[in-house]
Amino acid sequence: MLTNILSISLGAILIENFIFSQFLGICPFMGVSKKMDTAMGMGLAVTFVMGVASMFTWLVNEFLLIPFEIEYMQTVAYILVIAALVQFVEMFLKKSIPSLYQALGIYLPLITTNCAVLGVAVLNTQNGYNFIESVVYGVTGGLGFTLAILLFASVRERTEFAEYPKPFEGFPIALVSAGLIALAFMGFTGLKIW
Amino acid sequence: MLTVVYAVVVLGLVAAVFGFILAYASKVFAVKVDEREEAIASILPGANCGGCGYAGCGAYAAAIAAGKAPTNACAAGGNSVAAKIAEIMGTESSDISIRNVAFVKCAGGDNTQRKFDYLGLKDCLSASRVGGTGPLACPSGCLGYGSCVAACPFGHISVKNGVAVVDHENCVGCMACADACPKHLIVKVPYEADINISCSSKEKGAALRKYCNIGCLGCHICEKTCQHDAIHVIDNLAVIDHSKCTSCGECVAKCPRHLIHDARLNTEGETPQSAD
């Protein structure tokens, strides 16, 4: 059980990183990675939503979709759960942490359509994870997202000051550096201990 | 057929449950926003310079609405903004009492020798950490990599001939640049104070002369010239007392290093006008 959870965590954070290996959730990854502190906030918000979404989608799947044999409504049901969750998180942040709410801006409601969140729910079902495994996969997947966005934000903060050809200014250089980090993450592919 | 009915009913019920939870949550987490706060925030310049002492325009607006801040603290907006805010708050309008501007206490730049060629990040903090005090021979000179330029929310500071220069007329005195300067060269001076000393070096004249063509030698000529007891040499550096200075400009003309800055002169080398 413990080794299983460890292998899921390691897989979600490094080997099958949501951003760099599965290319899910690229929108906030590119959008909110200009500053380290907002990147951290976004990472933690996504981690929270992914963890809780994994929990609720597993419950919905197990106790509603499977008993009523309506698994084909999976995507609709999951999006419903995620949208409600993100709304809840948004209200909570607006009340409790207004500074983070302002820093995340438009990207917070966009977590609703973040494919990493829907992706983790669908992958949980596809991989046949049980409740604990689903939650672990959701949280560690979110931590992998946080790691990726933090690494990328730190690189982008430095490219602000770097000298590179004019045509690369702005998003081109960001995409190039994202690609290079993704290449580095390919090195983790061989890391299958368990 | 039954599966379709199940799908509709189950998903409908789930959606309804979530809807009720969200409706309840929106009551619990409701944020009360003062109408005056929004009105004030829309009037403020929105540059978030921090000159008022609050974290940004939004924070200042919130503080005014809560009655914790004066209505005339926004230097960037000026008297017109202060009057509008006072109108919203229903209090008596008061002008911004003292207008302050930023001043860079260095005129070195290209007049100063360099210890080495610096090829790192074009950022003053990074440069200042290389070789102890940075690439400049003078330990207290402006590095000229423009961290203050990047920090200014209004674009009123620029690097000319290797040294940062504040736009005296347009500067709003928020002092965002001063925080960005690793050498702490940028000081707050009253807008009316035309005469300022463009040097921060406390090095002795003989030593300073070897690496800077413009820095203050501490020769006391300005001190002897001044008829108002406004300028004194302290630790080999001329220091001006703005409360006594009458902006007569005599010291500007007499300084052998031409480092006393007169804000009324735009170009260097021009003869200062007498302010009588």
JSON list of N, CA, C and O in Angstrom, two decimals, chain A residues 56 60 64-65 68-70 72-73 76-77 80-81 83-85 87-88 91-92 94-96 158 161-163, chain B residues 3-4 6-8 10-12 14-15 18 21-23 25-32 120-123 150:
[
{"chain": "A", "resi": 56, "resn": "PHE", "atom": "N", "xyz": [-14.01, 14.20, -4.80]},
{"chain": "A", "resi": 56, "resn": "PHE", "atom": "CA", "xyz": [-15.44, 14.27, -5.13]},
{"chain": "A", "resi": 56, "resn": "PHE", "atom": "C", "xyz": [-15.78, 13.50, -6.40]},
{"chain": "A", "resi": 56, "resn": "PHE", "atom": "O", "xyz": [-16.82, 12.86, -6.48]},
{"chain": "A", "resi": 60, "resn": "VAL", "atom": "N", "xyz": [-18.50, 10.62, -6.79]},
{"chain": "A", "resi": 60, "resn": "VAL", "atom": "CA", "xyz": [-19.58, 10.72, -7.79]},
{"chain": "A", "resi": 60, "resn": "VAL", "atom": "C", "xyz": [-19.55, 9.51, -8.70]},
{"chain": "A", "resi": 60, "resn": "VAL", "atom": "O", "xyz": [-20.58, 8.88, -8.98]},
{"chain": "A", "resi": 64, "resn": "LEU", "atom": "N", "xyz": [-22.64, 7.25, -7.84]},
{"chain": "A", "resi": 64, "resn": "LEU", "atom": "CA", "xyz": [-23.72, 7.73, -8.69]},
{"chain": "A", "resi": 64, "resn": "LEU", "atom": "C", "xyz": [-23.63, 7.15, -10.09]},
{"chain": "A", "resi": 64, "resn": "LEU", "atom": "O", "xyz": [-24.57, 6.54, -10.59]},
{"chain": "A", "resi": 65, "resn": "LEU", "atom": "N", "xyz": [-22.46, 7.35, -10.74]},
{"chain": "A", "resi": 65, "resn": "LEU", "atom": "CA", "xyz": [-22.37, 6.97, -12.15]},
{"chain": "A", "resi": 65, "resn": "LEU", "atom": "C", "xyz": [-22.41, 5.45, -12.33]},
{"chain": "A", "resi": 65, "resn": "LEU", "atom": "O", "xyz": [-23.15, 4.94, -13.16]},
{"chain": "A", "resi": 68, "resn": "PHE", "atom": "N", "xyz": [-25.91, 3.67, -11.34]},
{"chain": "A", "resi": 68, "resn": "PHE", "atom": "CA", "xyz": [-26.99, 3.97, -12.28]},
{"chain": "A", "resi": 68, "resn": "PHE", "atom": "C", "xyz": [-26.60, 3.68, -13.72]},
{"chain": "A", "resi": 68, "resn": "PHE", "atom": "O", "xyz": [-27.35, 4.01, -14.64]},
{"chain": "A", "resi": 69, "resn": "GLU", "atom": "N", "xyz": [-25.38, 3.12, -13.91]},
{"chain": "A", "resi": 69, "resn": "GLU", "atom": "CA", "xyz": [-24.87, 2.74, -15.23]},
{"chain": "A", "resi": 69, "resn": "GLU", "atom": "C", "xyz": [-24.91, 3.91, -16.21]},
{"chain": "A", "resi": 69, "resn": "GLU", "atom": "O", "xyz": [-25.37, 3.78, -17.35]},
{"chain": "A", "resi": 70, "resn": "ILE", "atom": "N", "xyz": [-24.47, 5.06, -15.73]},
{"chain": "A", "resi": 70, "resn": "ILE", "atom": "CA", "xyz": [-24.40, 6.21, -16.65]},
{"chain": "A", "resi": 70, "resn": "ILE", "atom": "C", "xyz": [-22.96, 6.72, -16.71]},
{"chain": "A", "resi": 70, "resn": "ILE", "atom": "O", "xyz": [-22.69, 7.91, -16.68]},
{"chain": "A", "resi": 72, "resn": "TYR", "atom": "N", "xyz": [-21.15, 6.90, -19.15]},
{"chain": "A", "resi": 72, "resn": "TYR", "atom": "CA", "xyz": [-20.89, 7.69, -20.35]},
{"chain": "A", "resi": 72, "resn": "TYR", "atom": "C", "xyz": [-21.08, 9.18, -20.09]},
{"chain": "A", "resi": 72, "resn": "TYR", "atom": "O", "xyz": [-20.67, 10.02, -20.87]},
{"chain": "A", "resi": 73, "resn": "MET", "atom": "N", "xyz": [-21.71, 9.55, -18.96]},
{"chain": "A", "resi": 73, "resn": "MET", "atom": "CA", "xyz": [-21.88, 10.97, -18.60]},
{"chain": "A", "resi": 73, "resn": "MET", "atom": "C", "xyz": [-20.71, 11.49, -17.77]},
{"chain": "A", "resi": 73, "resn": "MET", "atom": "O", "xyz": [-20.78, 12.57, -17.20]},
{"chain": "A", "resi": 76, "resn": "VAL", "atom": "N", "xyz": [-19.31, 15.12, -18.31]},
{"chain": "A", "resi": 76, "resn": "VAL", "atom": "CA", "xyz": [-20.26, 16.15, -17.89]},
{"chain": "A", "resi": 76, "resn": "VAL", "atom": "C", "xyz": [-20.30, 16.23, -16.37]},
{"chain": "A", "resi": 76, "resn": "VAL", "atom": "O", "xyz": [-20.22, 17.32, -15.77]},
{"chain": "A", "resi": 77, "resn": "ALA", "atom": "N", "xyz": [-20.40, 15.05, -15.73]},
{"chain": "A", "resi": 77, "resn": "ALA", "atom": "CA", "xyz": [-20.51, 15.03, -14.27]},
{"chain": "A", "resi": 77, "resn": "ALA", "atom": "C", "xyz": [-19.26, 15.62, -13.63]},
{"chain": "A", "resi": 77, "resn": "ALA", "atom": "O", "xyz": [-19.34, 16.40, -12.67]},
{"chain": "A", "resi": 80, "resn": "LEU", "atom": "N", "xyz": [-19.09, 19.34, -13.92]},
{"chain": "A", "resi": 80, "resn": "LEU", "atom": "CA", "xyz": [-20.04, 19.91, -12.96]},
{"chain": "A", "resi": 80, "resn": "LEU", "atom": "C", "xyz": [-19.40, 20.02, -11.58]},
{"chain": "A", "resi": 80, "resn": "LEU", "atom": "O", "xyz": [-19.43, 21.08, -10.93]},
{"chain": "A", "resi": 81, "resn": "VAL", "atom": "N", "xyz": [-18.76, 18.94, -11.14]},
{"chain": "A", "resi": 81, "resn": "VAL", "atom": "CA", "xyz": [-18.11, 18.92, -9.82]},
{"chain": "A", "resi": 81, "resn": "VAL", "atom": "C", "xyz": [-17.01, 19.97, -9.76]},
{"chain": "A", "resi": 81, "resn": "VAL", "atom": "O", "xyz": [-16.91, 20.76, -8.81]},
{"chain": "A", "resi": 83, "resn": "ALA", "atom": "N", "xyz": [-16.47, 22.66, -11.64]},
{"chain": "A", "resi": 83, "resn": "ALA", "atom": "CA", "xyz": [-16.94, 24.04, -11.74]},
{"chain": "A", "resi": 83, "resn": "ALA", "atom": "C", "xyz": [-17.46, 24.52, -10.39]},
{"chain": "A", "resi": 83, "resn": "ALA", "atom": "O", "xyz": [-17.14, 25.62, -9.94]},
{"chain": "A", "resi": 84, "resn": "ALA", "atom": "N", "xyz": [-18.24, 23.67, -9.72]},
{"chain": "A", "resi": 84, "resn": "ALA", "atom": "CA", "xyz": [-18.77, 24.05, -8.41]},
{"chain": "A", "resi": 84, "resn": "ALA", "atom": "C", "xyz": [-17.64, 24.27, -7.41]},
{"chain": "A", "resi": 84, "resn": "ALA", "atom": "O", "xyz": [-17.63, 25.23, -6.64]},
{"chain": "A", "resi": 85, "resn": "LEU", "atom": "N", "xyz": [-16.63, 23.38, -7.46]},
{"chain": "A", "resi": 85, "resn": "LEU", "atom": "CA", "xyz": [-15.50, 23.49, -6.54]},
{"chain": "A", "resi": 85, "resn": "LEU", "atom": "C", "xyz": [-14.75, 24.79, -6.74]},
{"chain": "A", "resi": 85, "resn": "LEU", "atom": "O", "xyz": [-14.42, 25.49, -5.79]},
{"chain": "A", "resi": 87, "resn": "GLN", "atom": "N", "xyz": [-15.77, 27.55, -8.09]},
{"chain": "A", "resi": 87, "resn": "GLN", "atom": "CA", "xyz": [-16.60, 28.67, -7.61]},
{"chain": "A", "resi": 87, "resn": "GLN", "atom": "C", "xyz": [-16.45, 28.85, -6.11]},
{"chain": "A", "resi": 87, "resn": "GLN", "atom": "O", "xyz": [-16.31, 29.96, -5.60]},
{"chain": "A", "resi": 88, "resn": "PHE", "atom": "N", "xyz": [-16.47, 27.70, -5.42]},
{"chain": "A", "resi": 88, "resn": "PHE", "atom": "CA", "xyz": [-16.36, 27.73, -3.97]},
{"chain": "A", "resi": 88, "resn": "PHE", "atom": "C", "xyz": [-15.01, 28.29, -3.54]},
{"chain": "A", "resi": 88, "resn": "PHE", "atom": "O", "xyz": [-14.92, 29.16, -2.68]},
{"chain": "A", "resi": 91, "resn": "MET", "atom": "N", "xyz": [-14.87, 32.08, -4.06]},
{"chain": "A", "resi": 91, "resn": "MET", "atom": "CA", "xyz": [-15.56, 32.82, -2.99]},
{"chain": "A", "resi": 91, "resn": "MET", "atom": "C", "xyz": [-14.72, 32.84, -1.72]},
{"chain": "A", "resi": 91, "resn": "MET", "atom": "O", "xyz": [-14.59, 33.87, -1.06]},
{"chain": "A", "resi": 92, "resn": "PHE", "atom": "N", "xyz": [-14.15, 31.67, -1.41]},
{"chain": "A", "resi": 92, "resn": "PHE", "atom": "CA", "xyz": [-13.35, 31.55, -0.19]},
{"chain": "A", "resi": 92, "resn": "PHE", "atom": "C", "xyz": [-12.15, 32.49, -0.24]},
{"chain": "A", "resi": 92, "resn": "PHE", "atom": "O", "xyz": [-11.86, 33.21, 0.72]},
{"chain": "A", "resi": 94, "resn": "LYS", "atom": "N", "xyz": [-11.74, 35.19, -2.10]},
{"chain": "A", "resi": 94, "resn": "LYS", "atom": "CA", "xyz": [-12.13, 36.60, -2.12]},
{"chain": "A", "resi": 94, "resn": "LYS", "atom": "C", "xyz": [-12.35, 37.11, -0.71]},
{"chain": "A", "resi": 94, "resn": "LYS", "atom": "O", "xyz": [-12.03, 38.25, -0.37]},
{"chain": "A", "resi": 95, "resn": "LYS", "atom": "N", "xyz": [-12.88, 36.22, 0.13]},
{"chain": "A", "resi": 95, "resn": "LYS", "atom": "CA", "xyz": [-13.16, 36.61, 1.51]},
{"chain": "A", "resi": 95, "resn": "LYS", "atom": "C", "xyz": [-11.91, 36.56, 2.38]},
{"chain": "A", "resi": 95, "resn": "LYS", "atom": "O", "xyz": [-11.64, 37.48, 3.14]},
{"chain": "A", "resi": 96, "resn": "SER", "atom": "N", "xyz": [-11.14, 35.46, 2.24]},
{"chain": "A", "resi": 96, "resn": "SER", "atom": "CA", "xyz": [-10.07, 35.23, 3.20]},
{"chain": "A", "resi": 96, "resn": "SER", "atom": "C", "xyz": [-8.72, 35.78, 2.77]},
{"chain": "A", "resi": 96, "resn": "SER", "atom": "O", "xyz": [-7.99, 36.33, 3.57]},
{"chain": "A", "resi": 158, "resn": "ARG", "atom": "N", "xyz": [14.44, 35.40, -14.57]},
{"chain": "A", "resi": 158, "resn": "ARG", "atom": "CA", "xyz": [15.80, 35.68, -15.01]},
{"chain": "A", "resi": 158, "resn": "ARG", "atom": "C", "xyz": [15.84, 36.09, -16.48]},
{"chain": "A", "resi": 158, "resn": "ARG", "atom": "O", "xyz": [16.64, 36.94, -16.85]},
{"chain": "A", "resi": 161, "resn": "PHE", "atom": "N", "xyz": [15.84, 39.79, -17.50]},
{"chain": "A", "resi": 161, "resn": "PHE", "atom": "CA", "xyz": [17.05, 40.61, -17.53]},
{"chain": "A", "resi": 161, "resn": "PHE", "atom": "C", "xyz": [18.04, 40.11, -18.58]},
{"chain": "A", "resi": 161, "resn": "PHE", "atom": "O", "xyz": [19.04, 40.76, -18.82]},
{"chain": "A", "resi": 162, "resn": "ALA", "atom": "N", "xyz": [17.81, 38.94, -19.14]},
{"chain": "A", "resi": 162, "resn": "ALA", "atom": "CA", "xyz": [18.79, 38.36, -20.05]},
{"chain": "A", "resi": 162, "resn": "ALA", "atom": "C", "xyz": [18.75, 39.09, -21.39]},
{"chain": "A", "resi": 162, "resn": "ALA", "atom": "O", "xyz": [17.79, 39.76, -21.73]},
{"chain": "A", "resi": 163, "resn": "GLU", "atom": "N", "xyz": [19.83, 38.93, -22.13]},
{"chain": "A", "resi": 163, "resn": "GLU", "atom": "CA", "xyz": [19.87, 39.53, -23.46]},
{"chain": "A", "resi": 163, "resn": "GLU", "atom": "C", "xyz": [19.66, 38.45, -24.50]},
{"chain": "A", "resi": 163, "resn": "GLU", "atom": "O", "xyz": [20.38, 37.45, -24.52]},
{"chain": "B", "resi": 3, "resn": "THR", "atom": "N", "xyz": [-31.88, 4.55, -18.81]},
{"chain": "B", "resi": 3, "resn": "THR", "atom": "CA", "xyz": [-30.58, 5.17, -18.52]},
{"chain": "B", "resi": 3, "resn": "THR", "atom": "C", "xyz": [-30.62, 6.66, -18.77]},
{"chain": "B", "resi": 3, "resn": "THR", "atom": "O", "xyz": [-30.00, 7.43, -18.04]},
{"chain": "B", "resi": 4, "resn": "VAL", "atom": "N", "xyz": [-31.37, 7.06, -19.81]},
{"chain": "B", "resi": 4, "resn": "VAL", "atom": "CA", "xyz": [-31.46, 8.49, -20.10]},
{"chain": "B", "resi": 4, "resn": "VAL", "atom": "C", "xyz": [-32.14, 9.21, -18.94]},
{"chain": "B", "resi": 4, "resn": "VAL", "atom": "O", "xyz": [-31.69, 10.24, -18.48]},
{"chain": "B", "resi": 6, "resn": "TYR", "atom": "N", "xyz": [-32.29, 8.19, -15.83]},
{"chain": "B", "resi": 6, "resn": "TYR", "atom": "CA", "xyz": [-31.35, 8.20, -14.73]},
{"chain": "B", "resi": 6, "resn": "TYR", "atom": "C", "xyz": [-30.35, 9.33, -14.86]},
{"chain": "B", "resi": 6, "resn": "TYR", "atom": "O", "xyz": [-30.08, 10.06, -13.91]},
{"chain": "B", "resi": 7, "resn": "ALA", "atom": "N", "xyz": [-29.79, 9.45, -16.10]},
{"chain": "B", "resi": 7, "resn": "ALA", "atom": "CA", "xyz": [-28.76, 10.48, -16.34]},
{"chain": "B", "resi": 7, "resn": "ALA", "atom": "C", "xyz": [-29.31, 11.85, -16.00]},
{"chain": "B", "resi": 7, "resn": "ALA", "atom": "O", "xyz": [-28.68, 12.63, -15.27]},
{"chain": "B", "resi": 8, "resn": "VAL", "atom": "N", "xyz": [-30.51, 12.13, -16.51]},
{"chain": "B", "resi": 8, "resn": "VAL", "atom": "CA", "xyz": [-31.10, 13.46, -16.29]},
{"chain": "B", "resi": 8, "resn": "VAL", "atom": "C", "xyz": [-31.34, 13.68, -14.80]},
{"chain": "B", "resi": 8, "resn": "VAL", "atom": "O", "xyz": [-30.95, 14.71, -14.23]},
{"chain": "B", "resi": 10, "resn": "VAL", "atom": "N", "xyz": [-30.14, 12.05, -12.05]},
{"chain": "B", "resi": 10, "resn": "VAL", "atom": "CA", "xyz": [-28.96, 12.03, -11.17]},
{"chain": "B", "resi": 10, "resn": "VAL", "atom": "C", "xyz": [-28.16, 13.31, -11.32]},
{"chain": "B", "resi": 10, "resn": "VAL", "atom": "O", "xyz": [-27.84, 13.99, -10.35]},
{"chain": "B", "resi": 11, "resn": "LEU", "atom": "N", "xyz": [-27.84, 13.66, -12.58]},
{"chain": "B", "resi": 11, "resn": "LEU", "atom": "CA", "xyz": [-27.03, 14.86, -12.79]},
{"chain": "B", "resi": 11, "resn": "LEU", "atom": "C", "xyz": [-27.79, 16.11, -12.35]},
{"chain": "B", "resi": 11, "resn": "LEU", "atom": "O", "xyz": [-27.22, 17.03, -11.79]},
{"chain": "B", "resi": 12, "resn": "GLY", "atom": "N", "xyz": [-29.11, 16.12, -12.61]},
{"chain": "B", "resi": 12, "resn": "GLY", "atom": "CA", "xyz": [-29.92, 17.26, -12.17]},
{"chain": "B", "resi": 12, "resn": "GLY", "atom": "C", "xyz": [-29.87, 17.42, -10.66]},
{"chain": "B", "resi": 12, "resn": "GLY", "atom": "O", "xyz": [-29.68, 18.52, -10.15]},
{"chain": "B", "resi": 14, "resn": "VAL", "atom": "N", "xyz": [-27.50, 16.26, -8.60]},
{"chain": "B", "resi": 14, "resn": "VAL", "atom": "CA", "xyz": [-26.14, 16.66, -8.20]},
{"chain": "B", "resi": 14, "resn": "VAL", "atom": "C", "xyz": [-25.98, 18.16, -8.40]},
{"chain": "B", "resi": 14, "resn": "VAL", "atom": "O", "xyz": [-25.48, 18.88, -7.53]},
{"chain": "B", "resi": 15, "resn": "ALA", "atom": "N", "xyz": [-26.43, 18.64, -9.59]},
{"chain": "B", "resi": 15, "resn": "ALA", "atom": "CA", "xyz": [-26.30, 20.07, -9.89]},
{"chain": "B", "resi": 15, "resn": "ALA", "atom": "C", "xyz": [-27.09, 20.90, -8.89]},
{"chain": "B", "resi": 15, "resn": "ALA", "atom": "O", "xyz": [-26.61, 21.93, -8.42]},
{"chain": "B", "resi": 18, "resn": "PHE", "atom": "N", "xyz": [-25.18, 21.06, -5.56]},
{"chain": "B", "resi": 18, "resn": "PHE", "atom": "CA", "xyz": [-24.07, 22.01, -5.66]},
{"chain": "B", "resi": 18, "resn": "PHE", "atom": "C", "xyz": [-24.58, 23.45, -5.68]},
{"chain": "B", "resi": 18, "resn": "PHE", "atom": "O", "xyz": [-24.00, 24.34, -5.06]},
{"chain": "B", "resi": 21, "resn": "ILE", "atom": "N", "xyz": [-25.42, 24.54, -2.22]},
{"chain": "B", "resi": 21, "resn": "ILE", "atom": "CA", "xyz": [-24.20, 24.75, -1.42]},
{"chain": "B", "resi": 21, "resn": "ILE", "atom": "C", "xyz": [-23.56, 26.08, -1.79]},
{"chain": "B", "resi": 21, "resn": "ILE", "atom": "O", "xyz": [-23.17, 26.87, -0.94]},
{"chain": "B", "resi": 22, "resn": "LEU", "atom": "N", "xyz": [-23.48, 26.35, -3.12]},
{"chain": "B", "resi": 22, "resn": "LEU", "atom": "CA", "xyz": [-22.85, 27.60, -3.56]},
{"chain": "B", "resi": 22, "resn": "LEU", "atom": "C", "xyz": [-23.66, 28.81, -3.13]},
{"chain": "B", "resi": 22, "resn": "LEU", "atom": "O", "xyz": [-23.10, 29.84, -2.73]},
{"chain": "B", "resi": 23, "resn": "ALA", "atom": "N", "xyz": [-24.98, 28.68, -3.20]},
{"chain": "B", "resi": 23, "resn": "ALA", "atom": "CA", "xyz": [-25.83, 29.81, -2.80]},
{"chain": "B", "resi": 23, "resn": "ALA", "atom": "C", "xyz": [-25.62, 30.13, -1.33]},
{"chain": "B", "resi": 23, "resn": "ALA", "atom": "O", "xyz": [-25.51, 31.30, -0.94]},
{"chain": "B", "resi": 25, "resn": "ALA", "atom": "N", "xyz": [-22.88, 29.34, 0.38]},
{"chain": "B", "resi": 25, "resn": "ALA", "atom": "CA", "xyz": [-21.50, 29.82, 0.54]},
{"chain": "B", "resi": 25, "resn": "ALA", "atom": "C", "xyz": [-21.39, 31.29, 0.17]},
{"chain": "B", "resi": 25, "resn": "ALA", "atom": "O", "xyz": [-20.64, 32.04, 0.79]},
{"chain": "B", "resi": 26, "resn": "SER", "atom": "N", "xyz": [-22.13, 31.70, -0.86]},
{"chain": "B", "resi": 26, "resn": "SER", "atom": "CA", "xyz": [-22.01, 33.10, -1.29]},
{"chain": "B", "resi": 26, "resn": "SER", "atom": "C", "xyz": [-22.53, 34.04, -0.21]},
{"chain": "B", "resi": 26, "resn": "SER", "atom": "O", "xyz": [-22.09, 35.18, -0.09]},
{"chain": "B", "resi": 27, "resn": "LYS", "atom": "N", "xyz": [-23.47, 33.55, 0.64]},
{"chain": "B", "resi": 27, "resn": "LYS", "atom": "CA", "xyz": [-23.92, 34.35, 1.78]},
{"chain": "B", "resi": 27, "resn": "LYS", "atom": "C", "xyz": [-22.86, 34.40, 2.86]},
{"chain": "B", "resi": 27, "resn": "LYS", "atom": "O", "xyz": [-22.55, 35.44, 3.42]},
{"chain": "B", "resi": 28, "resn": "VAL", "atom": "N", "xyz": [-22.27, 33.21, 3.14]},
{"chain": "B", "resi": 28, "resn": "VAL", "atom": "CA", "xyz": [-21.28, 33.11, 4.21]},
{"chain": "B", "resi": 28, "resn": "VAL", "atom": "C", "xyz": [-20.02, 33.91, 3.87]},
{"chain": "B", "resi": 28, "resn": "VAL", "atom": "O", "xyz": [-19.47, 34.62, 4.71]},
{"chain": "B", "resi": 29, "resn": "PHE", "atom": "N", "xyz": [-19.58, 33.79, 2.59]},
{"chain": "B", "resi": 29, "resn": "PHE", "atom": "CA", "xyz": [-18.33, 34.44, 2.20]},
{"chain": "B", "resi": 29, "resn": "PHE", "atom": "C", "xyz": [-18.54, 35.80, 1.54]},
{"chain": "B", "resi": 29, "resn": "PHE", "atom": "O", "xyz": [-17.67, 36.28, 0.83]},
{"chain": "B", "resi": 30, "resn": "ALA", "atom": "N", "xyz": [-19.71, 36.39, 1.74]},
{"chain": "B", "resi": 30, "resn": "ALA", "atom": "CA", "xyz": [-19.97, 37.68, 1.08]},
{"chain": "B", "resi": 30, "resn": "ALA", "atom": "C", "xyz": [-18.98, 38.73, 1.57]},
{"chain": "B", "resi": 30, "resn": "ALA", "atom": "O", "xyz": [-18.68, 38.82, 2.76]},
{"chain": "B", "resi": 31, "resn": "VAL", "atom": "N", "xyz": [-18.46, 39.51, 0.62]},
{"chain": "B", "resi": 31, "resn": "VAL", "atom": "CA", "xyz": [-17.52, 40.57, 0.99]},
{"chain": "B", "resi": 31, "resn": "VAL", "atom": "C", "xyz": [-18.24, 41.90, 0.86]},
{"chain": "B", "resi": 31, "resn": "VAL", "atom": "O", "xyz": [-18.79, 42.23, -0.19]},
{"chain": "B", "resi": 32, "resn": "LYS", "atom": "N", "xyz": [-18.24, 42.64, 1.96]},
{"chain": "B", "resi": 32, "resn": "LYS", "atom": "CA", "xyz": [-18.89, 43.94, 1.91]},
{"chain": "B", "resi": 32, "resn": "LYS", "atom": "C", "xyz": [-17.92, 44.97, 1.35]},
{"chain": "B", "resi": 32, "resn": "LYS", "atom": "O", "xyz": [-16.81, 45.14, 1.86]},
{"chain": "B", "resi": 120, "resn": "GLY", "atom": "N", "xyz": [27.50, 41.11, -16.37]},
{"chain": "B", "resi": 120, "resn": "GLY", "atom": "CA", "xyz": [26.40, 40.30, -15.83]},
{"chain": "B", "resi": 120, "resn": "GLY", "atom": "C", "xyz": [25.04, 40.89, -16.12]},
{"chain": "B", "resi": 120, "resn": "GLY", "atom": "O", "xyz": [24.86, 41.64, -17.08]},
{"chain": "B", "resi": 121, "resn": "LEU", "atom": "N", "xyz": [24.06, 40.53, -15.25]},
{"chain": "B", "resi": 121, "resn": "LEU", "atom": "CA", "xyz": [22.70, 41.03, -15.41]},
{"chain": "B", "resi": 121, "resn": "LEU", "atom": "C", "xyz": [22.69, 42.55, -15.38]},
{"chain": "B", "resi": 121, "resn": "LEU", "atom": "O", "xyz": [23.38, 43.17, -14.59]},
{"chain": "B", "resi": 122, "resn": "LYS", "atom": "N", "xyz": [21.87, 43.15, -16.24]},
{"chain": "B", "resi": 122, "resn": "LYS", "atom": "CA", "xyz": [21.78, 44.61, -16.28]},
{"chain": "B", "resi": 122, "resn": "LYS", "atom": "C", "xyz": [20.85, 45.08, -15.16]},
{"chain": "B", "resi": 122, "resn": "LYS", "atom": "O", "xyz": [19.72, 45.48, -15.40]},
{"chain": "B", "resi": 123, "resn": "ASP", "atom": "N", "xyz": [21.37, 44.95, -13.95]},
{"chain": "B", "resi": 123, "resn": "ASP", "atom": "CA", "xyz": [20.56, 45.25, -12.79]},
{"chain": "B", "resi": 123, "resn": "ASP", "atom": "C", "xyz": [21.50, 45.74, -11.69]},
{"chain": "B", "resi": 123, "resn": "ASP", "atom": "O", "xyz": [22.56, 45.16, -11.46]},
{"chain": "B", "resi": 150, "resn": "ALA", "atom": "N", "xyz": [13.42, 51.03, -13.85]},
{"chain": "B", "resi": 150, "resn": "ALA", "atom": "CA", "xyz": [12.43, 49.95, -13.89]},
{"chain": "B", "resi": 150, "resn": "ALA", "atom": "C", "xyz": [11.43, 50.09, -12.76]},
{"chain": "B", "resi": 150, "resn": "ALA", "atom": "O", "xyz": [10.26, 49.72, -12.90]}
]
